[in-house]
């Protein structure tokens, strides 16, 4: 076969191999900053959480730029973008007790499972409030928003490949809602008797 | 081999391939309408739930008509019919606080696991009531009916192939009953102290 | 090869095939009667439970007789004998609030996992009592006995093949104990406030 | 639920369980007789092969009668009917050096993979002829017919579920054809020099 | 969340679902025509093979047009394009006894495994020639070209994800080369003695 | 090949085989003593627990000595050392209500998952205290320390191979923390009303 | 539970653990000596092979003695006894060109697969003879005996559990026979022309 | 926990992560150069093969230096060192028609499977000679050396973990020997008649 044809194939593979490693690395950074943003909200360090989220947003722009240039490799970043969605939505919800109107990302494979996972973080957050015996209205509102996310997501009934295994995540979300309601029952008793 | 013999085989396969896709599509519709009927009960929209169930019943007739015509392909519809059974029984229970006398379907592979899954929906429904602190008699009755379904189903001890993996679903039902009882303990305290 | 040598091999295999099916059938009967004995205790029908257990004991003698005659096939009956152990121990515990001194079976592969599974039944039984708000001493005693079984069994640290996967069953038992204690906390509150 | 509704479900399951065991047993008989028909052709006992095939044909009628009565259980017989097809076609080919015009069965799931497996038997048969150094025309004709079967079957490109995993069997058939051609090369040399 | 944001996600998923099914269908057509082009070369119908290849080339243009529009779904077409590459290269080799200078496709994931699979077709082709005892120069040249493809491909040592599991296909190619050489040894003897 | 070269390879393998069995045996002893140290704390026998831990510490020295001599086999001891870490940390925490400053082991693969598993033991310990209705300050402190361990460990975000599957253990730890908080809610009510 | 009952269970497990290791060790020795007996026949050292087989026979007696005493553990020795059967039969066949009238073992699970594996050794032996160009009558006789074993074994159509996966071994045996016949074709040519 | 203790763990993990990636990269280089050394022998470019082998030897020294410094990570290099052994031994055998006296590596996990894989390369080499009809003494000597390697390796009967799955590689080696003998039969005929 002609050397230049083979050379073209090889060049494409070499570039992809390079981009692949690059994107894996950047995605890892994005994922780390996103999950630290979440962890710091749980640890009550809201400001520090904001710093990590800001770093994550910068990385997001970089990562998203691969979407146009190397769309066939972008699946490597789906998990990290999903973690960013989870962090972004979680912070928004804790800050304003509202779901975000929209998100800085519109990739269904990352947005939908990211929101589903967010329900689990909301459970942890509500639990911490309940253990402290604080802010019952807040807890009630959180539960409401958990259900709102759940009812929004179950409407997205597409082929699993297109929504990155949304279904099992929705089962976990539903489970988290049930357990939070169950804890809320107890917490209300607690408030009444103490 | 004779062309017409081969042609007969091919014709059968072509028809099956066509029917297969048809039945998968219709089953999907049936499943979607059934699960929307369930979701709307949980969301408190009883009337809307009724509309979806009605659509599901119409689809059911169509789907069941394949049973006589293409019995060897009907396994493709088992899951959808099971979801219908779950929706039908759940709505009946919520409406009348009785198990249905019988069901518009008598296919064991769909009826038995459908009823088993219904127990999980009943748990969710009871939990919502308990969180609202409402209708304790209703909750008690639901728990009773959950156990009634469970004790009815464990009598069906057949080969797993014949009852579509009923056993793991029964374990989940039993688990749901235990957890609902556990929540009910708490809810009763709540009622007493608030 | 000599016909009679081959004939001897064939005869042995034919007998084993026959015994195999026989033992599978009888084991199934034993298992069914044992699990019905358990189900009837949960349903509060103690007498009927006794009838099933009696039938199970008769079947047990027959099943155990295969142990001497066809020891290499007896593994087929292990699960059923284990279910019997579970039923026997559970009934004894519910009746006398004591662990049985010993059991009519001394096959470790069946006794140890059977006792481990019994802990799960004890949880269900305790939960029913707590929901009814009855007999708190009984519940406390059941929890004590659950722990006694657990601490007895964790001493048996042998190769998994020898104790029929005891370890995962012990994890489940420990989990059941934790959750029952957790429910007991609630039930005690319930008693205090109602 | 109404006892007679449940009784209807149970009755259906009990009948299916009975039919299931019946059909498994009869299918086993059909499979055994078919494979003995094949083995006897290889061992050069053509008449005895005929006796087994005749028994198989009688059993086939019985087995096929389940197709109308219990179509949803008939999948249990597919493998056995496939073995019959293999035996029937193989014998016909060896006897007349022609593919059969048609077959006493027209179930694609059994006919297509049965014919594919027949190619393997034809290879064994051709090999035996070549070792004996006999009937080269016969060998050539067998190879021709192997290819004819292969080219007929690759035209059936349907969903794997509908043709019982035809594809891997076709790969094996193609492999058998290659190796037989390879052996035929050698055998021709042998004829030339001896 | 804002309805239009959710609507945008849903619209994207609906389009992807539509495109997905479209592309799967067209890829299937491409694959079928390609493999028929190959089968007809083996069956000695060179002209008919050309017709199928022509149809395949038309389909290829259509399929490739999805690459720019839906690059993240194009992985669904990789197998079909690979089959086209196999057919195109095979026909070119048989026609001119040269490897093609380049190919109408330059997607490494399809080109590399497609060429590797082509080696298997070349073995089948060489075997048919040898059985007929014809054109030894042709066979020798085919073996040379098989090795040329093999030595070209082993230079492409990239991450498996990037070359669609090239490695196992290369093992099969190497195996095919060994066996063809082995048959060629025999065929040469055949020529000498007959 | 030269006999002495082969002899050297064989000698190395024979020694490794011997060391392998030795280390498996000693690791088993270490694991047993460590888990008995834990079990005895739960059973309230603090002194006896100390004896087992002391034995475990002696065995640890022996086991660790293999690390320098046979580093490539030391992975066989990782699980046992991890169990020791769990026991050591658990006892220290129960005794002083502080995390240990450091540990007698500094192998990340054993220390990190050992600490993660320790969180589960702390849950069991807290639950026992809550059931007895004792020492609420102690329970609160335990929960604090559980979270401290959790927040320490999530900072260790390395390749799974390097931290022995830390991630799933952290999920379990997080789960244990949630459930313990949930129980603590109930226990606090219990204290208030009894 | 009574200490002596538990003690009895423990004693039984401890004995089984001891016996288990003992039997694994002795089986390993048996297997090693048997496979060395085979290897030495292939290497042409018939006398040395005899020494290993004699050692194997002594070990066999010891191993078989566990069958009566610990029948439920004897499955651990099946593979080793099977290797012995393979060695014994292979040596007998090479020595006398007859199948052994019977074997010093009559355990179907070991005898049947052992004989099936023996066919593979016979192929290797025949190949060595053919490469040396020696003893064509011997080769023919070996092929005859290979087929005799094959036709004897396919009559044993029992449940796979009862015959230790005989079926795949028979497929391999059939394959070995085909390839040996194929080589024999070539060897005969060789004899004719050299 | 003390910051410096945690810091020590983190430092170790960070170093290991760095070393891990370093060693994976260098091992990849070693593997590539070794396999190119082999490929060039097959392609008849002996000198070029020598250049790659020389580069491989330099890389080997570097890779081996990790063995002392990071013995617990050295398993990452086993496959690459094994490939080097294969290349080194293959080249030595082709050059001098002797097995190497010893090897520049004495790690059993790499040496033993490397030698086993070398047998496959020897088959390919012998086949090329036979197709060319050249150097029959050379082919005979190669087959002798293949068997010598095989008989040397089957003496190493250790736990699979210790010899890196040697057993399946030995089965492949044995298979390669059988097929090469079979081809040699044919080639000898070829020489006689042409």
Coordinates of N, CA and C in Angstrom, one line a residue, chain D residues 143 147 150-151 154-155 157-159 167 174-175 177-179 181-193, chain E residues 28 31-32 36 39-40 42-43 45 120-121 123-124 127-128 130-133 179 183-184 186-187 189-190 193-194:
Chain D
X143 N -17.6 -32.6 -0.8 CA -17.0 -31.2 -0.6 C -17.9 -30.2 -1.3
X147 N -20.1 -27.1 0.4 CA -20.1 -25.7 0.0 C -21.5 -25.2 -0.3
X150 N -23.2 -24.4 2.8 CA -22.7 -23.2 3.3 C -23.2 -22.0 2.6
X151 N -23.2 -22.0 1.3 CA -23.7 -20.8 0.5 C -25.2 -20.6 0.7
X154 N -25.5 -18.9 4.4 CA -25.1 -17.6 4.7 C -26.1 -16.5 4.2
X155 N -27.0 -17.0 3.3 CA -28.1 -16.1 2.9 C -29.1 -15.8 4.0
X157 N -29.6 -14.2 6.9 CA -28.9 -13.2 7.8 C -30.0 -12.6 8.7
X158 N -30.5 -13.3 9.7 CA -31.5 -12.7 10.6 C -30.9 -12.5 12.0
X159 N -31.8 -11.9 12.8 CA -31.4 -11.7 14.2 C -31.0 -13.1 14.9
X167 N -24.7 -18.1 13.3 CA -23.4 -17.5 12.9 C -22.1 -18.3 13.4
X174 N -17.4 -23.4 7.8 CA -16.5 -22.8 6.9 C -15.1 -23.4 7.2
X175 N -14.8 -23.5 8.4 CA -13.5 -24.1 8.9 C -13.4 -25.5 8.5
X177 N -14.9 -26.9 6.0 CA -14.7 -27.0 4.5 C -13.2 -26.8 4.2
X178 N -12.6 -25.7 4.8 CA -11.2 -25.4 4.6 C -10.3 -26.6 4.9
X179 N -10.6 -27.2 6.1 CA -9.7 -28.3 6.4 C -9.9 -29.5 5.5
X181 N -10.8 -29.5 2.4 CA -10.1 -29.2 1.1 C -8.6 -29.5 1.3
X182 N -8.1 -29.0 2.4 CA -6.7 -29.2 2.7 C -6.3 -30.7 2.8
X183 N -7.1 -31.5 3.4 CA -6.9 -32.9 3.4 C -7.0 -33.5 2.0
X184 N -8.0 -33.0 1.3 CA -8.2 -33.5 0.0 C -7.0 -33.3 -0.9
X185 N -6.3 -32.2 -0.7 CA -5.0 -32.0 -1.4 C -4.1 -33.2 -1.2
X186 N -3.9 -33.5 0.1 CA -3.0 -34.6 0.5 C -3.5 -35.9 -0.1
X187 N -4.8 -36.2 0.0 CA -5.3 -37.5 -0.4 C -5.1 -37.7 -1.9
X188 N -5.2 -36.6 -2.7 CA -5.0 -36.7 -4.1 C -3.5 -37.1 -4.4
X189 N -2.6 -36.5 -3.6 CA -1.2 -36.9 -3.8 C -1.1 -38.4 -3.5
X190 N -1.7 -38.8 -2.4 CA -1.6 -40.2 -2.0 C -2.1 -41.1 -3.1
X191 N -3.2 -40.8 -3.7 CA -3.7 -41.6 -4.8 C -2.7 -41.7 -6.0
X192 N -2.0 -40.6 -6.2 CA -1.1 -40.5 -7.3 C 0.1 -41.4 -7.1
X193 N 0.6 -41.4 -5.9 CA 1.9 -42.1 -5.7 C 1.8 -43.5 -5.3
Chain E
X28 N -26.3 -2.1 8.5 CA -26.6 -3.5 8.2 C -26.6 -3.7 6.7
X31 N -23.1 -3.8 5.4 CA -22.4 -5.0 5.8 C -22.9 -6.2 4.9
X32 N -24.2 -6.2 4.7 CA -24.7 -7.3 3.9 C -24.2 -7.3 2.5
X36 N -21.8 -10.1 0.8 CA -22.2 -10.8 -0.5 C -21.2 -10.6 -1.6
X39 N -18.6 -13.2 -0.8 CA -19.1 -14.6 -1.0 C -19.1 -14.9 -2.5
X40 N -19.5 -13.9 -3.3 CA -19.6 -14.1 -4.8 C -18.2 -14.3 -5.4
X42 N -15.7 -15.9 -3.9 CA -15.4 -17.3 -3.5 C -16.2 -18.2 -4.4
X43 N -17.5 -17.8 -4.7 CA -18.3 -18.7 -5.6 C -18.0 -18.6 -7.0
X45 N -18.3 -16.0 -9.0 CA -19.1 -15.0 -9.7 C -18.6 -13.6 -9.6
X120 N -7.9 -13.7 6.0 CA -8.6 -15.0 6.1 C -9.3 -15.3 4.8
X121 N -9.9 -14.3 4.1 CA -10.5 -14.5 2.8 C -9.5 -14.9 1.8
X123 N -6.8 -16.6 2.3 CA -6.5 -18.1 2.5 C -7.6 -18.9 1.9
X124 N -8.9 -18.6 2.0 CA -9.9 -19.4 1.4 C -9.8 -19.4 -0.1
X127 N -6.9 -21.6 -1.1 CA -7.2 -23.0 -1.0 C -8.0 -23.5 -2.1
X128 N -9.0 -22.7 -2.5 CA -9.8 -23.1 -3.7 C -9.0 -23.3 -4.9
X130 N -5.8 -24.1 -5.0 CA -5.0 -25.3 -4.8 C -5.8 -26.6 -5.0
X131 N -7.0 -26.6 -4.5 CA -7.8 -27.8 -4.7 C -8.0 -28.0 -6.2
X132 N -8.3 -27.0 -6.9 CA -8.4 -27.1 -8.4 C -7.1 -27.4 -9.1
X133 N -6.0 -27.3 -8.3 CA -4.7 -27.6 -8.9 C -4.3 -26.6 -9.9
X179 N -1.2 -21.8 8.1 CA -1.9 -23.0 7.5 C -1.9 -23.0 6.0
X183 N -0.6 -25.9 3.6 CA -1.3 -26.5 2.5 C -0.6 -26.4 1.2
X184 N 0.1 -25.3 1.1 CA 0.9 -25.0 -0.2 C 2.0 -26.1 -0.3
X186 N 1.8 -29.1 0.6 CA 1.1 -30.3 0.0 C 0.7 -30.1 -1.4
X187 N 0.2 -29.0 -1.8 CA -0.3 -28.7 -3.1 C 0.9 -28.9 -4.1
X189 N 3.4 -30.8 -3.8 CA 3.7 -32.2 -4.0 C 2.7 -32.7 -5.0
X190 N 1.4 -32.4 -4.8 CA 0.3 -32.8 -5.6 C 0.7 -32.5 -7.1
X193 N 3.4 -34.9 -8.6 CA 3.2 -36.3 -8.7 C 2.0 -36.6 -9.7
X194 N 1.1 -35.7 -9.8 CA -0.1 -36.1 -10.6 C 0.1 -36.0 -12.1

